[in-house]
mmCIF file of C-alpha atoms in Angstrom:
data_model
loop_
_atom_site.group_PDB
_atom_site.id
_atom_site.type_symbol
_atom_site.label_atom_id
_atom_site.label_comp_id
_atom_site.label_asym_id
_atom_site.label_seq_id
_atom_site.Cartn_x
_atom_site.Cartn_y
_atom_site.Cartn_z
ATOM 1 C CA MET A 1 0.000 0.000 0.000
ATOM 2 C CA LYS A 2 1.640 3.627 -0.759
ATOM 3 C CA SER A 3 1.355 11.357 -3.578
ATOM 4 C CA SER A 4 1.437 12.703 -0.269
ATOM 5 C CA GLY A 5 1.477 16.107 1.272
ATOM 6 C CA PRO A 6 -0.186 18.022 4.065
ATOM 7 C CA GLY A 7 -3.856 18.757 3.773
ATOM 8 C CA ILE A 8 -4.733 16.135 1.161
ATOM 9 C CA GLY A 9 -8.426 15.340 1.364
ATOM 10 C CA LEU A 10 -10.328 12.227 0.451
ATOM 11 C CA ARG A 11 -12.030 12.592 -2.876
ATOM 12 C CA THR A 12 -14.201 10.618 -5.211
ATOM 13 C CA ARG A 13 -13.868 10.034 -8.939
ATOM 14 C CA GLU A 14 -16.331 9.331 -11.719
ATOM 15 C CA TRP A 15 -16.907 5.581 -11.598
ATOM 16 C CA ARG A 16 -17.445 3.974 -14.996
ATOM 17 C CA PRO A 17 -18.952 0.510 -15.536
ATOM 18 C CA SER A 18 -16.174 -0.240 -18.006
ATOM 19 C CA ASP A 19 -13.654 -0.025 -15.151
ATOM 20 C CA HIS A 20 -15.085 -3.126 -13.555
ATOM 21 C CA GLY A 21 -15.316 -5.248 -16.672
ATOM 22 C CA ARG A 22 -11.809 -4.335 -17.757
ATOM 23 C CA LEU A 23 -9.873 -4.697 -14.526
ATOM 24 C CA ALA A 24 -11.892 -7.018 -12.264
ATOM 25 C CA VAL A 25 -12.053 -4.454 -9.472
ATOM 26 C CA SER A 26 -15.297 -5.481 -7.813
ATOM 27 C CA LYS A 27 -13.465 -6.236 -4.543
ATOM 28 C CA ALA A 28 -11.389 -3.832 -2.493
ATOM 29 C CA ASN A 29 -7.647 -4.197 -2.857
ATOM 30 C CA PRO A 30 -5.268 -3.164 -0.018
ATOM 31 C CA ALA A 31 -2.855 -1.355 -2.358
ATOM 32 C CA ARG A 32 -5.657 0.597 -4.016
ATOM 33 C CA VAL A 33 -7.297 1.470 -0.689
ATOM 34 C CA TYR A 34 -3.939 2.811 0.523
ATOM 35 C CA ASN A 35 -3.575 4.677 -2.769
ATOM 36 C CA TYR A 36 -6.941 6.314 -2.139
ATOM 37 C CA LEU A 37 -6.078 7.209 1.453
ATOM 38 C CA VAL A 38 -2.932 9.100 0.404
ATOM 39 C CA GLY A 39 -4.724 10.950 -2.406
ATOM 40 C CA GLY A 40 -3.821 8.774 -5.385
ATOM 41 C CA LYS A 41 -5.990 8.133 -8.431
ATOM 42 C CA ASP A 42 -5.394 4.422 -9.029
ATOM 43 C CA ASN A 43 -8.437 3.209 -7.124
ATOM 44 C CA TYR A 44 -12.007 2.183 -7.847
ATOM 45 C CA LEU A 45 -15.467 2.113 -6.303
ATOM 46 C CA ALA A 46 -14.879 -0.961 -4.131
ATOM 47 C CA ASP A 47 -11.692 0.621 -2.765
ATOM 48 C CA TYR A 48 -13.466 3.901 -2.053
ATOM 49 C CA GLU A 49 -16.254 2.104 -0.220
ATOM 50 C CA GLN A 50 -13.813 0.047 1.839
ATOM 51 C CA ALA A 51 -11.825 3.177 2.710
ATOM 52 C CA GLN A 52 -15.016 4.877 3.855
ATOM 53 C CA ARG A 53 -15.816 1.938 6.125
ATOM 54 C CA PHE A 54 -12.334 2.194 7.617
ATOM 55 C CA LEU A 55 -12.587 5.942 8.071
ATOM 56 C CA GLY A 56 -16.022 5.661 9.625
ATOM 57 C CA VAL A 57 -14.507 3.636 12.460
ATOM 58 C CA ALA A 58 -11.026 5.180 12.611
ATOM 59 C CA PRO A 59 -10.463 8.451 10.718
ATOM 60 C CA GLU A 60 -6.886 8.334 12.027
ATOM 61 C CA ILE A 61 -6.081 5.735 9.372
ATOM 62 C CA ARG A 62 -5.676 8.463 6.761
ATOM 63 C CA ASP A 63 -3.324 10.449 9.007
ATOM 64 C CA THR A 64 -1.267 7.313 9.539
ATOM 65 C CA ALA A 65 -1.098 6.515 5.815
ATOM 66 C CA LEU A 66 0.012 10.043 4.954
ATOM 67 C CA SER A 67 2.550 10.086 7.786
ATOM 68 C CA ASN A 68 3.941 6.775 6.552
ATOM 69 C CA ARG A 69 4.413 8.167 3.055
ATOM 70 C CA ARG A 70 6.291 11.193 4.408
ATOM 71 C CA PHE A 71 8.453 8.974 6.632
ATOM 72 C CA LEU A 72 9.425 6.901 3.592
ATOM 73 C CA HIS A 73 10.363 10.051 1.674
ATOM 74 C CA ARG A 74 12.538 11.375 4.504
ATOM 75 C CA ALA A 75 14.280 8.062 5.057
ATOM 76 C CA VAL A 76 15.071 7.531 1.360
ATOM 77 C CA ARG A 77 16.350 11.095 0.991
ATOM 78 C CA HIS A 78 18.562 10.692 4.063
ATOM 79 C CA LEU A 79 20.027 7.366 2.970
ATOM 80 C CA ALA A 80 20.673 8.558 -0.584
ATOM 81 C CA ALA A 81 22.482 11.597 0.827
ATOM 82 C CA SER A 82 24.467 9.234 3.090
ATOM 83 C CA GLY A 83 25.825 7.339 0.097
ATOM 84 C CA ILE A 84 23.435 4.416 -0.401
ATOM 85 C CA SER A 85 22.665 4.064 -4.089
ATOM 86 C CA GLN A 86 20.579 0.846 -4.113
ATOM 87 C CA PHE A 87 17.020 0.511 -2.856
ATOM 88 C CA LEU A 88 14.719 -2.508 -2.624
ATOM 89 C CA ASP A 89 11.116 -1.422 -1.979
ATOM 90 C CA ILE A 90 9.139 -4.521 -0.922
ATOM 91 C CA GLY A 91 5.378 -4.255 -0.916
ATOM 92 C CA ALA A 92 5.855 -1.100 -2.941
ATOM 93 C CA GLY A 93 2.208 -0.589 -3.779
ATOM 94 C CA LEU A 94 0.926 1.451 -6.680
ATOM 95 C CA PRO A 95 3.136 4.178 -8.185
ATOM 96 C CA ALA A 96 2.613 7.519 -6.426
ATOM 97 C CA ASN A 97 4.467 10.766 -7.060
ATOM 98 C CA PRO A 98 7.082 11.196 -5.886
ATOM 99 C CA ASN A 99 8.173 7.593 -6.170
ATOM 100 C CA VAL A 100 11.194 6.190 -4.345
ATOM 101 C CA HIS A 101 13.416 6.326 -7.431
ATOM 102 C CA GLU A 102 12.505 9.986 -8.020
ATOM 103 C CA ILE A 103 13.529 10.909 -4.476
ATOM 104 C CA ALA A 104 16.731 8.851 -4.537
ATOM 105 C CA GLN A 105 17.779 9.938 -8.038
ATOM 106 C CA ALA A 106 17.185 13.609 -7.178
ATOM 107 C CA VAL A 107 20.021 13.151 -4.665
ATOM 108 C CA ASN A 108 22.084 10.638 -6.663
ATOM 109 C CA PRO A 109 21.185 10.303 -10.369
ATOM 110 C CA ARG A 110 22.915 6.883 -10.430
ATOM 111 C CA ALA A 111 20.677 5.404 -7.734
ATOM 112 C CA ARG A 112 18.975 2.113 -8.630
ATOM 113 C CA VAL A 113 15.599 0.968 -7.321
ATOM 114 C CA VAL A 114 13.838 -2.379 -7.456
ATOM 115 C CA TYR A 115 10.143 -2.322 -6.599
ATOM 116 C CA ALA A 116 8.545 -5.594 -5.557
ATOM 117 C CA ASP A 117 4.930 -6.512 -4.903
ATOM 118 C CA ASN A 118 2.925 -9.726 -4.976
ATOM 119 C CA ASP A 119 -0.241 -8.072 -6.259
ATOM 120 C CA PRO A 120 -0.700 -8.629 -10.029
ATOM 121 C CA ILE A 121 -2.478 -5.291 -10.492
ATOM 122 C CA VAL A 122 0.316 -3.441 -8.685
ATOM 123 C CA ALA A 123 2.967 -5.278 -10.687
ATOM 124 C CA SER A 124 1.186 -4.488 -13.955
ATOM 125 C CA HIS A 125 0.891 -0.785 -13.107
ATOM 126 C CA GLY A 126 4.507 -0.654 -11.979
ATOM 127 C CA GLN A 127 5.887 -2.402 -15.041
ATOM 128 C CA ALA A 128 3.974 0.020 -17.263
ATOM 129 C CA ARG A 129 4.832 3.216 -15.383
ATOM 130 C CA LEU A 130 8.209 2.635 -13.738
ATOM 131 C CA SER A 131 10.215 1.660 -16.809
ATOM 132 C CA VAL A 132 12.842 4.343 -16.408
ATOM 133 C CA SER A 133 16.598 4.162 -16.162
ATOM 134 C CA GLY A 134 17.817 2.458 -13.018
ATOM 135 C CA THR A 135 14.454 1.029 -11.946
ATOM 136 C CA THR A 136 12.407 -2.116 -12.350
ATOM 137 C CA MET A 137 9.255 -3.687 -10.906
ATOM 138 C CA VAL A 138 9.094 -7.388 -10.085
ATOM 139 C CA ARG A 139 6.184 -9.498 -8.972
ATOM 140 C CA ALA A 140 7.310 -11.346 -5.874
ATOM 141 C CA ASP A 141 6.004 -12.254 -2.433
ATOM 142 C CA ILE A 142 7.872 -11.337 0.746
ATOM 143 C CA ARG A 143 6.782 -14.706 2.142
ATOM 144 C CA SER A 144 9.277 -16.282 -0.282
ATOM 145 C CA PRO A 145 12.373 -14.115 0.267
ATOM 146 C CA ASP A 146 14.716 -16.470 -1.600
ATOM 147 C CA ASP A 147 12.532 -16.286 -4.712
ATOM 148 C CA LEU A 148 12.519 -12.499 -4.451
ATOM 149 C CA LEU A 149 16.268 -12.224 -3.942
ATOM 150 C CA GLY A 150 16.915 -14.660 -6.780
ATOM 151 C CA HIS A 151 14.673 -12.850 -9.236
ATOM 152 C CA GLU A 152 16.456 -12.190 -12.529
ATOM 153 C CA GLU A 153 15.527 -8.496 -12.628
ATOM 154 C CA LEU A 154 16.636 -7.885 -9.049
ATOM 155 C CA ARG A 155 19.965 -9.604 -9.677
ATOM 156 C CA ARG A 156 20.424 -7.556 -12.845
ATOM 157 C CA LEU A 157 19.974 -4.236 -11.079
ATOM 158 C CA LEU A 158 21.247 -4.686 -7.510
ATOM 159 C CA ASP A 159 24.748 -5.669 -6.404
ATOM 160 C CA PRO A 160 24.507 -7.610 -3.109
ATOM 161 C CA THR A 161 28.168 -6.899 -2.363
ATOM 162 C CA GLN A 162 27.327 -3.196 -1.980
ATOM 163 C CA PRO A 163 25.044 -1.561 0.620
ATOM 164 C CA VAL A 164 21.345 -1.552 -0.148
ATOM 165 C CA ALA A 165 18.378 0.019 1.618
ATOM 166 C CA ILE A 166 15.580 -2.483 2.171
ATOM 167 C CA LEU A 167 12.246 -0.691 2.512
ATOM 168 C CA LEU A 168 9.405 -2.371 4.409
ATOM 169 C CA THR A 169 6.834 0.314 5.117
ATOM 170 C CA LEU A 170 3.449 -0.828 6.472
ATOM 171 C CA VAL A 171 4.057 -4.286 5.009
ATOM 172 C CA LEU A 172 4.793 -6.663 7.862
ATOM 173 C CA GLU A 173 1.357 -6.255 9.451
ATOM 174 C CA TYR A 174 0.083 -8.406 6.579
ATOM 175 C CA LEU A 175 2.101 -11.341 7.925
ATOM 176 C CA GLU A 176 0.826 -13.493 10.772
ATOM 177 C CA ASP A 177 3.311 -14.561 13.439
ATOM 178 C CA LEU A 178 3.098 -18.130 12.115
ATOM 179 C CA GLU A 179 4.566 -16.875 8.828
ATOM 180 C CA ASP A 180 7.741 -15.864 10.724
ATOM 181 C CA PRO A 181 8.037 -12.195 9.718
ATOM 182 C CA VAL A 182 11.099 -11.771 11.969
ATOM 183 C CA GLY A 183 12.834 -14.634 10.171
ATOM 184 C CA ILE A 184 11.942 -13.169 6.794
ATOM 185 C CA VAL A 185 13.480 -9.805 7.709
ATOM 186 C CA ARG A 186 16.564 -11.588 9.014
ATOM 187 C CA ARG A 187 16.912 -13.469 5.707
ATOM 188 C CA LEU A 188 16.710 -10.211 3.770
ATOM 189 C CA MET A 189 19.332 -8.550 5.949
ATOM 190 C CA ASP A 190 21.597 -11.624 5.814
ATOM 191 C CA TRP A 191 21.606 -11.213 2.022
ATOM 192 C CA ALA A 192 22.430 -7.506 2.235
ATOM 193 C CA ALA A 193 26.030 -6.300 2.472
ATOM 194 C CA PRO A 194 27.443 -4.625 5.599
ATOM 195 C CA GLY A 195 26.441 -0.972 5.635
ATOM 196 C CA SER A 196 22.993 -1.796 4.305
ATOM 197 C CA CYS A 197 19.973 -0.292 6.041
ATOM 198 C CA LEU A 198 16.498 -1.459 6.962
ATOM 199 C CA VAL A 199 13.715 1.130 6.675
ATOM 200 C CA LEU A 200 10.678 -0.187 8.496
ATOM 201 C CA SER A 201 7.298 1.099 9.611
ATOM 202 C CA HIS A 202 4.578 -0.901 11.315
ATOM 203 C CA SER A 203 1.105 -0.161 12.613
ATOM 204 C CA THR A 204 0.471 -0.393 16.348
ATOM 205 C CA GLY A 205 -2.206 0.004 18.963
ATOM 206 C CA ASP A 206 0.190 1.775 21.325
ATOM 207 C CA PHE A 207 -1.123 5.234 20.419
ATOM 208 C CA THR A 208 -4.813 4.377 20.251
ATOM 209 C CA LEU A 209 -6.817 6.246 22.862
ATOM 210 C CA ASP A 210 -10.197 4.646 22.182
ATOM 211 C CA HIS A 211 -10.257 0.887 22.714
ATOM 212 C CA ASP A 212 -14.020 0.463 22.290
ATOM 213 C CA ARG A 213 -14.235 0.700 18.498
ATOM 214 C CA GLU A 214 -15.429 -2.038 16.187
ATOM 215 C CA TRP A 215 -11.951 -3.184 15.156
ATOM 216 C CA GLU A 216 -13.150 -6.111 13.075
ATOM 217 C CA VAL A 217 -14.039 -3.657 10.285
ATOM 218 C CA ILE A 218 -10.339 -2.747 9.943
ATOM 219 C CA SER A 219 -9.673 -5.708 7.705
ATOM 220 C CA PHE A 220 -10.468 -6.932 4.245
ATOM 221 C CA GLU A 221 -12.909 -9.592 3.170
ATOM 222 C CA GLY A 222 -11.160 -12.818 2.321
ATOM 223 C CA PRO A 223 -7.635 -13.773 3.351
ATOM 224 C CA VAL A 224 -6.261 -10.259 3.974
ATOM 225 C CA SER A 225 -6.127 -9.014 7.558
ATOM 226 C CA LEU A 226 -3.877 -6.702 9.536
ATOM 227 C CA VAL A 227 -1.751 -7.630 12.562
ATOM 228 C CA SER A 228 -1.044 -4.792 14.965
ATOM 229 C CA ARG A 229 2.142 -5.159 17.048
ATOM 230 C CA ASP A 230 3.487 -3.217 20.018
ATOM 231 C CA ARG A 231 6.863 -1.502 20.182
ATOM 232 C CA ALA A 232 8.670 -4.440 21.762
ATOM 233 C CA GLN A 233 7.428 -6.783 19.041
ATOM 234 C CA ILE A 234 8.409 -4.353 16.293
ATOM 235 C CA MET A 235 11.878 -3.923 17.791
ATOM 236 C CA GLU A 236 12.485 -7.627 17.139
ATOM 237 C CA PHE A 237 12.761 -6.833 13.419
ATOM 238 C CA PHE A 238 15.866 -4.738 14.191
ATOM 239 C CA THR A 239 17.730 -7.462 16.090
ATOM 240 C CA GLY A 240 21.452 -7.349 15.254
ATOM 241 C CA LEU A 241 21.172 -3.956 13.561
ATOM 242 C CA GLU A 242 22.324 -0.514 14.691
ATOM 243 C CA PRO A 243 19.402 1.952 14.898
ATOM 244 C CA LEU A 244 19.919 5.398 13.431
ATOM 245 C CA ALA A 245 18.815 8.259 15.683
ATOM 246 C CA PRO A 246 16.155 8.770 16.907
ATOM 247 C CA GLY A 247 15.514 5.018 16.896
ATOM 248 C CA LEU A 248 12.085 3.423 16.622
ATOM 249 C CA VAL A 249 9.595 6.233 17.144
ATOM 250 C CA GLN A 250 6.159 7.340 16.091
ATOM 251 C CA LEU A 251 6.282 7.943 12.330
ATOM 252 C CA SER A 252 5.921 11.693 12.476
ATOM 253 C CA SER A 253 8.751 11.922 15.030
ATOM 254 C CA TRP A 254 11.421 10.362 12.806
ATOM 255 C CA ARG A 255 13.551 13.361 11.736
ATOM 256 C CA PRO A 256 10.458 15.472 11.077
ATOM 257 C CA GLY A 257 12.218 18.692 10.099
ATOM 258 C CA ILE A 258 11.561 22.233 11.211
ATOM 259 C CA GLY A 259 7.977 23.240 11.799
ATOM 260 C CA ALA A 260 6.503 19.739 11.683
ATOM 261 C CA ALA A 261 3.566 19.223 14.008
ATOM 262 C CA HIS A 262 1.307 16.287 14.665
ATOM 263 C CA ASP A 263 -1.327 14.953 16.999
ATOM 264 C CA PRO A 264 0.204 11.783 18.486
ATOM 265 C CA SER A 265 -3.219 10.229 18.967
ATOM 266 C CA ARG A 266 -3.763 10.208 15.186
ATOM 267 C CA ILE A 267 -0.556 8.470 14.029
ATOM 268 C CA TRP A 268 -0.874 4.753 14.688
ATOM 269 C CA ALA A 269 2.485 3.468 13.538
ATOM 270 C CA TYR A 270 6.152 3.306 14.454
ATOM 271 C CA GLY A 271 9.015 3.909 12.051
ATOM 272 C CA GLY A 272 12.738 3.466 12.226
ATOM 273 C CA VAL A 273 15.932 2.990 10.219
ATOM 274 C CA ALA A 274 18.778 0.697 11.252
ATOM 275 C CA ARG A 275 22.164 -0.141 9.756
ATOM 276 C CA LYS A 276 23.761 -3.557 9.331
ATOM 277 C CA PRO A 277 27.237 -3.458 10.932
#
């Protein structure tokens, strides 16, 4: 799930029957719902309706989605300025301006970015719209990290002997504990060279003030659901890594810049960046 900017409002679009017949979009899709929440245009009626159900229970979800997008931008800009020129964006979601490669290449024109997502619609959009120098989109599932890391396009573009930034922003909540998300992150970081960095954000209930809401609506029909984790659980993903200041903090508190303000009760996610020694 992943343009952002302060003050973006939710908006509708003109829904056309041809959309549904052409793209099989009768059911809400997590990537498209996220796209809607951050003000994107690659979403359809089912996604809009699902987003409205979410927002009816927890309007803070939009604040969290927007804050996550800004966190990603700041982290990528910082790492590119620090000398990292390779980025692997897993669970990249639909293209949204500015994309990771646009931020990284604005700092270092030679930066290379691999986007990965297991959603066929996301992969199709990405392959059509992200075919620019130094970038590629691959269809791969984080649940099979060896298949992802062995993908021909990834191996063509990224050099595992050089530092790489692995981006996992609001992705791991889609993995149940039984799927071993900690082990998956460890496998990814074992592959990465020393000096590589993990950029991670994860939703949490730690900042939720109202515990009496109907939380079952904050999920998708079918096999997709969200797993909220507390700070201690999220810290497990950084085991063996060296956190960059200010550590694992609420998204809007990670190097926010001058003049940034936020209501802590409306940002329901942690974010952090850590370096592999």
